[in-house]
Short mmCIF file of C-alpha atoms and ligand atoms in Angstrom, two decimals:
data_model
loop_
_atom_site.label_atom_id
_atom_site.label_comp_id
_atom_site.label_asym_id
_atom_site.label_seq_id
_atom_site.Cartn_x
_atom_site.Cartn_y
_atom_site.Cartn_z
CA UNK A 1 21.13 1.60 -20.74
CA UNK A 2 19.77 3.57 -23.72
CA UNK A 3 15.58 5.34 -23.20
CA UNK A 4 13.90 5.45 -26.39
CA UNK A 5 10.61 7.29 -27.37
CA UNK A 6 10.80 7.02 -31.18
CA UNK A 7 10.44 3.46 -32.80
CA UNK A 8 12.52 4.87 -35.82
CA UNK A 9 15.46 5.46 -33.16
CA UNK A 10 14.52 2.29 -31.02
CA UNK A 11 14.89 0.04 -34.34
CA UNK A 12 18.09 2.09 -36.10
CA UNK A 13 19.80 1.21 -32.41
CA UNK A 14 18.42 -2.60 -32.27
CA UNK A 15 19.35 -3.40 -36.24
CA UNK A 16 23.42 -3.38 -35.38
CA UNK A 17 22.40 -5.93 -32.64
CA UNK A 18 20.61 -8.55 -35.18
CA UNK A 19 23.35 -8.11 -38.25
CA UNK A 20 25.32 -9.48 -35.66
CA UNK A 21 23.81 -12.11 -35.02
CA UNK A 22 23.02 -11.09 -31.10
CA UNK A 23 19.70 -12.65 -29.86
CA UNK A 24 17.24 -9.92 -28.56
CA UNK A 25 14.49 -10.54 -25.65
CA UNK A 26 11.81 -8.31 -25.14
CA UNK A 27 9.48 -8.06 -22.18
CA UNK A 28 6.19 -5.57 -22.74
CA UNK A 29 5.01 -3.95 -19.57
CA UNK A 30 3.09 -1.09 -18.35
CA UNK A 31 5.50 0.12 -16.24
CA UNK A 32 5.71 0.50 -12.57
CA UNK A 33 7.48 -2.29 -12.62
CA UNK A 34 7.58 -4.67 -9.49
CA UNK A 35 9.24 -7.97 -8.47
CA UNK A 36 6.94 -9.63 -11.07
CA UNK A 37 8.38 -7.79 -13.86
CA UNK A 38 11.95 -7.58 -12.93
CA UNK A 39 11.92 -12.08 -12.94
CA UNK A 40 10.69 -11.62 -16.57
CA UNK A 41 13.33 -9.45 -17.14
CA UNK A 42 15.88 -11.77 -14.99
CA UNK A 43 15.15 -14.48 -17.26
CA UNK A 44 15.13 -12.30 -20.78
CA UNK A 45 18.70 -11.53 -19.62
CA UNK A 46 19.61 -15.05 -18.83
CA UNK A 47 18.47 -16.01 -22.33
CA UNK A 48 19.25 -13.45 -24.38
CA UNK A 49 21.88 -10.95 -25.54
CA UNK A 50 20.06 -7.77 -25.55
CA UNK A 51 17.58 -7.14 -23.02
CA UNK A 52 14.63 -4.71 -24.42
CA UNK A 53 12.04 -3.73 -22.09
CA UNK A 54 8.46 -1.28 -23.27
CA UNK A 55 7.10 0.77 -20.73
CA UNK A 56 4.02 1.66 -22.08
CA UNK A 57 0.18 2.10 -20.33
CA UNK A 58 -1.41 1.12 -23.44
CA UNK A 59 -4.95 2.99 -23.77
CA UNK A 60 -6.50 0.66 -26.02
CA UNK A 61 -7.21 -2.08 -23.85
CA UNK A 62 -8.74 -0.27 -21.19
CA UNK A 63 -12.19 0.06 -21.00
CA UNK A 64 -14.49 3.77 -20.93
CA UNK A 65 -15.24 3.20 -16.96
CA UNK A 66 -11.98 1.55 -16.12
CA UNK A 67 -8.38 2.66 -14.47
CA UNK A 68 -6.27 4.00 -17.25
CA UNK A 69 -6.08 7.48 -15.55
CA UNK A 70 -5.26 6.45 -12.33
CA UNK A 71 -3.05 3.24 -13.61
CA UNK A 72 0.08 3.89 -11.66
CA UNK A 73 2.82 5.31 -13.40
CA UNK A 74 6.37 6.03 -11.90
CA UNK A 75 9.38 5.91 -14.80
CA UNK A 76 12.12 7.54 -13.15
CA UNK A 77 12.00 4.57 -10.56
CA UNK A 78 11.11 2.08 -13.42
CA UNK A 79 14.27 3.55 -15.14
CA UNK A 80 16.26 2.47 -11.74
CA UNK A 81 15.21 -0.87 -11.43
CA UNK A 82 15.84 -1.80 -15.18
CA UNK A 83 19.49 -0.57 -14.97
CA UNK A 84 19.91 -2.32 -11.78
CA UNK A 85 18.90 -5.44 -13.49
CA UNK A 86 21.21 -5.52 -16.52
CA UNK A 87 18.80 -4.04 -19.44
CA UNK A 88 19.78 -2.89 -22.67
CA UNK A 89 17.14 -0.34 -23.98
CA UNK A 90 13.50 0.98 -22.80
CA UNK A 91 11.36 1.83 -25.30
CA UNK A 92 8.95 4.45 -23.67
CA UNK A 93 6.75 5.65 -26.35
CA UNK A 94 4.19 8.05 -25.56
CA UNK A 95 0.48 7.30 -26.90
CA UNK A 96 1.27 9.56 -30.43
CA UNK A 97 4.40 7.64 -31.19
CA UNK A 98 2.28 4.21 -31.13
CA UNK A 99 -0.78 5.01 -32.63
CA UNK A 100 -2.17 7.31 -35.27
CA UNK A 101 -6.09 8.65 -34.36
CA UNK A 102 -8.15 6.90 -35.61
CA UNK A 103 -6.59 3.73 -34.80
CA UNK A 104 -8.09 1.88 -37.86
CA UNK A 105 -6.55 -1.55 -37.50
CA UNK A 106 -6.61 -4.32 -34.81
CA UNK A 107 -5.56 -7.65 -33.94
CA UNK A 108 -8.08 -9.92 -32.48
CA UNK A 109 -7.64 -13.85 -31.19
CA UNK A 110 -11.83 -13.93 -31.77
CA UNK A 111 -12.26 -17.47 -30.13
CA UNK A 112 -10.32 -16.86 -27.07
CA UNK A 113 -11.12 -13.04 -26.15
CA UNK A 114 -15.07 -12.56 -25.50
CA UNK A 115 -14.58 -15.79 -23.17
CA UNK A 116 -13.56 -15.63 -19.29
CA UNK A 117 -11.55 -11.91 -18.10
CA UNK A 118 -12.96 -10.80 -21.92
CA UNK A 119 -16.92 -11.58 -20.80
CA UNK A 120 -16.13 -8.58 -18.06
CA UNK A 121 -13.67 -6.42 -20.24
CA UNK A 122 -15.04 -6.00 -23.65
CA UNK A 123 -12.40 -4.88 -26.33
CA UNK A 124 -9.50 -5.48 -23.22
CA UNK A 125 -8.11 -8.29 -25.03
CA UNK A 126 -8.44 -6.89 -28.86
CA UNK A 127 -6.63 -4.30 -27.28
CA UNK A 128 -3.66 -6.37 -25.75
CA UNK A 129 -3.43 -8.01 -28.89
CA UNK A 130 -2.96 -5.10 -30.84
CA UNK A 131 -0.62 -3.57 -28.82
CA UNK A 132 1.44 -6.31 -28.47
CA UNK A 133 1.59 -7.08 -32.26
CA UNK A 134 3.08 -3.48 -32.53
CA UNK A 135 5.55 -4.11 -29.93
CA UNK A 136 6.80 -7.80 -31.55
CA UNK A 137 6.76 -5.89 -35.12
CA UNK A 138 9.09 -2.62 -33.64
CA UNK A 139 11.39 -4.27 -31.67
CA UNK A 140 11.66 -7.95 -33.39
CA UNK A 141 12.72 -10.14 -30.91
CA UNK A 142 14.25 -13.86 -30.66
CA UNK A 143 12.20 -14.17 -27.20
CA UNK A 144 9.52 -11.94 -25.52
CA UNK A 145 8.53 -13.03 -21.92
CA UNK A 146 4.89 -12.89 -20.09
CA UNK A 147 4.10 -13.88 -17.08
CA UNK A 148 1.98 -16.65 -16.17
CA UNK A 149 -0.49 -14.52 -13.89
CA UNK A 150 -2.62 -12.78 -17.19
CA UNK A 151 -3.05 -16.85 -17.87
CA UNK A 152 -5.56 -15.64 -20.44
CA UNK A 153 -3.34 -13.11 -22.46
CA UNK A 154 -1.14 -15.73 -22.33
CA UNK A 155 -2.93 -18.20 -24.29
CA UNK A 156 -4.02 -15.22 -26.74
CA UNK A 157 -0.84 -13.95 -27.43
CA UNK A 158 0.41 -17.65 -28.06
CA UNK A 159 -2.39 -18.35 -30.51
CA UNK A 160 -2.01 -14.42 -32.21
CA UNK A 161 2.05 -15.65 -32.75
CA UNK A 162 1.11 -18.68 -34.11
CA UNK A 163 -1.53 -17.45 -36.65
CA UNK A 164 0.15 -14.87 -37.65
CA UNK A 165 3.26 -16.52 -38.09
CA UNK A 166 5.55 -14.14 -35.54
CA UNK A 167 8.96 -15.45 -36.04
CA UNK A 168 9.21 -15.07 -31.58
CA UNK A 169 9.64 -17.86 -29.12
CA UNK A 170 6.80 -17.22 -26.42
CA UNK A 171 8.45 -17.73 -22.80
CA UNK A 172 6.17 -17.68 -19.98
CA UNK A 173 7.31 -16.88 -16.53
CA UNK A 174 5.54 -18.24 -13.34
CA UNK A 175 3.22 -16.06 -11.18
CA UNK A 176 5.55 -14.34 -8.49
CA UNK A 177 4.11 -13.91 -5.27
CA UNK A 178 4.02 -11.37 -2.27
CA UNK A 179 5.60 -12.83 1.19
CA UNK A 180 1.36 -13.57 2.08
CA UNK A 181 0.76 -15.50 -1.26
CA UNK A 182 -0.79 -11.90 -3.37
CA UNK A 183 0.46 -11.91 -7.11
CA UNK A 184 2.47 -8.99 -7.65
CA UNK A 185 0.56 -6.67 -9.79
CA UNK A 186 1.74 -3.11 -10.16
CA UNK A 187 -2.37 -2.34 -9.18
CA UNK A 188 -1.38 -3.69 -5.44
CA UNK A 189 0.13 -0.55 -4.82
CA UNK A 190 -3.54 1.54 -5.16
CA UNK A 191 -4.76 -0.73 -2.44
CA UNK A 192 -5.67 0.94 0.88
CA UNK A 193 -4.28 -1.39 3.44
CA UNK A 194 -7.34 -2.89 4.25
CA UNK A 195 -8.26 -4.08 0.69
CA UNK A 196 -4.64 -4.93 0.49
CA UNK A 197 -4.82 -6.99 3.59
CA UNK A 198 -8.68 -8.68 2.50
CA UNK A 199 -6.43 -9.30 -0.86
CA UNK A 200 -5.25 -12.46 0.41
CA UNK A 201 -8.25 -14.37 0.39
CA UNK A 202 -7.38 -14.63 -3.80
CA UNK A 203 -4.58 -16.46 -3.00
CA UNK A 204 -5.67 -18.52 -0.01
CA UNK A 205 -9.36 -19.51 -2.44
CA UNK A 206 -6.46 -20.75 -4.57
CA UNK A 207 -4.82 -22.97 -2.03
CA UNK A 208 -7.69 -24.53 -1.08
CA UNK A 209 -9.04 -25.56 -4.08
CA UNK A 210 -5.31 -26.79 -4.64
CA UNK A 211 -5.84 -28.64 -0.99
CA UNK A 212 -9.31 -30.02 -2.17
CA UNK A 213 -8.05 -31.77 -5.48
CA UNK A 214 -4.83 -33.37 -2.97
CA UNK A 215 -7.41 -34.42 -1.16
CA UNK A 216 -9.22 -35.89 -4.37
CA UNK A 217 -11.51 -33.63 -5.60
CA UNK A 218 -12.17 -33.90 -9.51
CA UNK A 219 -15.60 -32.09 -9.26
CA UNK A 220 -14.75 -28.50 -11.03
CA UNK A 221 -18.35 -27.15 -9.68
CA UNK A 222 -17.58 -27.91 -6.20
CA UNK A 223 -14.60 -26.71 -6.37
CA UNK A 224 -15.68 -23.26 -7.91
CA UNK A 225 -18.38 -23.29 -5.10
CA UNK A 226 -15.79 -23.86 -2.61
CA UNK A 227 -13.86 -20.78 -3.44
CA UNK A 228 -17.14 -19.09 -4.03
CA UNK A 229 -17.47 -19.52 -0.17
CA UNK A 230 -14.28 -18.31 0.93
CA UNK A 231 -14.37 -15.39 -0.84
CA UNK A 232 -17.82 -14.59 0.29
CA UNK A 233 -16.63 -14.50 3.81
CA UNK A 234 -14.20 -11.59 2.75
CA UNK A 235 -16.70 -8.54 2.72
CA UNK A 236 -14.36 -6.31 0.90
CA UNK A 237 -13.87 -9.14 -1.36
CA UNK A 238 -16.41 -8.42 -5.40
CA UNK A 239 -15.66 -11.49 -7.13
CA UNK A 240 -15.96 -10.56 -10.77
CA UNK A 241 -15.28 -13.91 -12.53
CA UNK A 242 -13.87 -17.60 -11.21
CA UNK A 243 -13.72 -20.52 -13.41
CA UNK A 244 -12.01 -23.54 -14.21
CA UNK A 245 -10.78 -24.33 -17.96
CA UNK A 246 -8.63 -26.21 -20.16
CA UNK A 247 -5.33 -25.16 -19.65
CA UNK A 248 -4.37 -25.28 -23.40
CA UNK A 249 -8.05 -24.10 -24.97
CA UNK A 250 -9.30 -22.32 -22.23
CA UNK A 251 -12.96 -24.05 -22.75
CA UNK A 252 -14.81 -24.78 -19.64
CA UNK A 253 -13.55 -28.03 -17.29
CA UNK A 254 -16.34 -30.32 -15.59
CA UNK A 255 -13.86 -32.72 -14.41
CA UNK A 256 -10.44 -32.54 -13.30
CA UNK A 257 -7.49 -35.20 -14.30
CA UNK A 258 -8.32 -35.33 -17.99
CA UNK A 259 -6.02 -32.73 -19.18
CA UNK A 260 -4.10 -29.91 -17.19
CA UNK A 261 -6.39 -27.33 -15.97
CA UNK A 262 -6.19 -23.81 -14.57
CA UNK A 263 -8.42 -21.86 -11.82
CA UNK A 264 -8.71 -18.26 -13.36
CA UNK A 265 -9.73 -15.91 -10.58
CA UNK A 266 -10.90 -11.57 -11.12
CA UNK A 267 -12.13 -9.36 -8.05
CA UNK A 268 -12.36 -5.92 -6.96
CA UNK A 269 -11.14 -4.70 -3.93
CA UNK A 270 -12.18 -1.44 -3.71
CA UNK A 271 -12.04 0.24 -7.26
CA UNK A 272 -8.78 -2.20 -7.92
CA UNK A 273 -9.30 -5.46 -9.74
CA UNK A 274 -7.01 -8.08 -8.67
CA UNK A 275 -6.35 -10.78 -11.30
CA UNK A 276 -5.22 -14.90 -10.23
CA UNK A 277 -4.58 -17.94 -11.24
CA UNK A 278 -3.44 -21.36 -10.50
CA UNK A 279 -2.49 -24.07 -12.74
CA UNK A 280 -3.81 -28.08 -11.26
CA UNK A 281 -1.98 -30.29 -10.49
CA UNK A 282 -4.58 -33.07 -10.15
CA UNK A 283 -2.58 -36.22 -11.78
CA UNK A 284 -3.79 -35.99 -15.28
CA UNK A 285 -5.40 -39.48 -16.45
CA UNK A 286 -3.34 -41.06 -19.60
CA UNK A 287 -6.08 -41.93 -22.31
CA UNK A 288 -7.31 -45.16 -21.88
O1 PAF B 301 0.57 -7.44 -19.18
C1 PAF B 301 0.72 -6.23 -19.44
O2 PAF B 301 1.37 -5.47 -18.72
C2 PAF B 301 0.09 -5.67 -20.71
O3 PAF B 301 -1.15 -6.25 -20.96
C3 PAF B 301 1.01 -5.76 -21.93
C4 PAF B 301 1.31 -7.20 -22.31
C5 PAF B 301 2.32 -5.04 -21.67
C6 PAF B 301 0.34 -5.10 -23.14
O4 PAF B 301 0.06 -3.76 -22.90
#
């Protein structure tokens, strides 16, 4: 497994690989890199030739008063887990290999980044976009994998590929789970145990709106109030956002079983925001 720093050495080692005509998957992380990560990775290698993966806490898309100094970082064990699970290259630029100061030019999915997680984080999303623009224009890939979890980066780095006519297939990779239902997140690990224990509530507001639309529920307000009230009884528990939107468009849902929706869930636990999501499966009514 080759470590790069330089994108000049990164793409003179990756440009052998495409003349001949091997495919090349790329899965963008920040590093400290947990079970989550490694099934994007698992499936970039069962699709692709070459497995690339970045390692890169990207400043721009966090904001003045949030975690970038304290985001977790651990590469030597990153390193480990990569080679154990068959990856080509890292790319592990530091900040002055990606960006020149000022950073004069961004990428921004306007309709789809001021709404839900970007109403909280202002500029999070311009700077996800951006970064990840870089990344798809350094490395080049056939495939680049994201998880299903950032539901909302998800959607804007679909609609950034598609208007700006990235020659990538977009493979998403379902939320994976701790053994109590928790999304793996590298930011679990900077839970003390009692936030990380309280954590669960996420997934268990989750399952019961999941329960409530089994049981018939198509009301998207009760539903939201529902969760509202489990996660209220969790005092550690700061809900920062919970709606319910259009899977595809991400605009609000009033009622379920018109199109596929998806619960989008943000709390703090402490000084650690936790980030959800579940996709419905209320039976979607065929137009009349
Ligand atoms: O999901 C992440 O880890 C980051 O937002 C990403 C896509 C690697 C961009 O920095």
């Amino acid at each position: 497994m080759d470590v790069f720093e330089s994108i000049a050495e990164l793409r003179a080692a990756l440009s052998p690989e495409r003349r001949a005509g091997r495919s090349i998957g790329l899965v963008p992380t920040m590093g400290y890199l947990h079970a989550g990560h490694m099934a994007l990775v698992d499936r970039a290698r069962a699709a692709c030739d070459r497995v690339v993966v970045s390692i890169f806490v990207n400043p721009t898309q966090f904001g003045p008063n949030e975690d970038l100094a304290t985001y977790p970082r651990d590469l030597p064990a990153d390193l480990d887990l990569c080679r154990a699970h068959g990856v080509d290259a890292v790319f592990a630029p530091d900040v002055s290999a990606m960006y020149q100061t000022p950073i004069e030019t961004h990428v921004e999915v306007a309709s789809l980044s001021d709404i839900l997680i970007g109403r909280h984080r202002p500029g999070h999303f311009r700077g996800v976009a951006t970064v990840v623009a870089k990344l798809l224009n350094i490395v080049q890939p056939d495939r680049a994998f994201f998880g299903e979890k950032d539901f909302q980066q998800l959607a804007i780095v679909r609609r950034m590929v598609a208007d700006l006519s990235f020659d990538v297939e977009i493979v998403s990779v379902p939320t994976v789970r701790e053994a109590d239902g928790l999304a793996a997140s590298s930011r679990n690990a900077k839970l003390t145990p009692q936030d990380r224990a309280a954590a669960v509530a996420i997934p268990q507001a989750l399952a019961l709106a999941q329960a409530r639309v089994a049981a018939g529920e198509r009301d998207a307000g009760r539903l939201v109030q529902a969760m509202k009230a489990h996660l209220a009884r969790e005092p550690r528990c700061r809900l920062q956002s919970l709606d319910i939107c259009d899977a595809a468009s991400l605009a609000p849902v009033e009622t379920l079983g018109k199109r596929p929706a998806v619960i989008l869930v943000t709390a703090h636990f402490g000084a650690v925001l936790l980030i959800d999501q579940r996709e419905i499966a209320a039976p979607v009514e065929s137009p009349a």
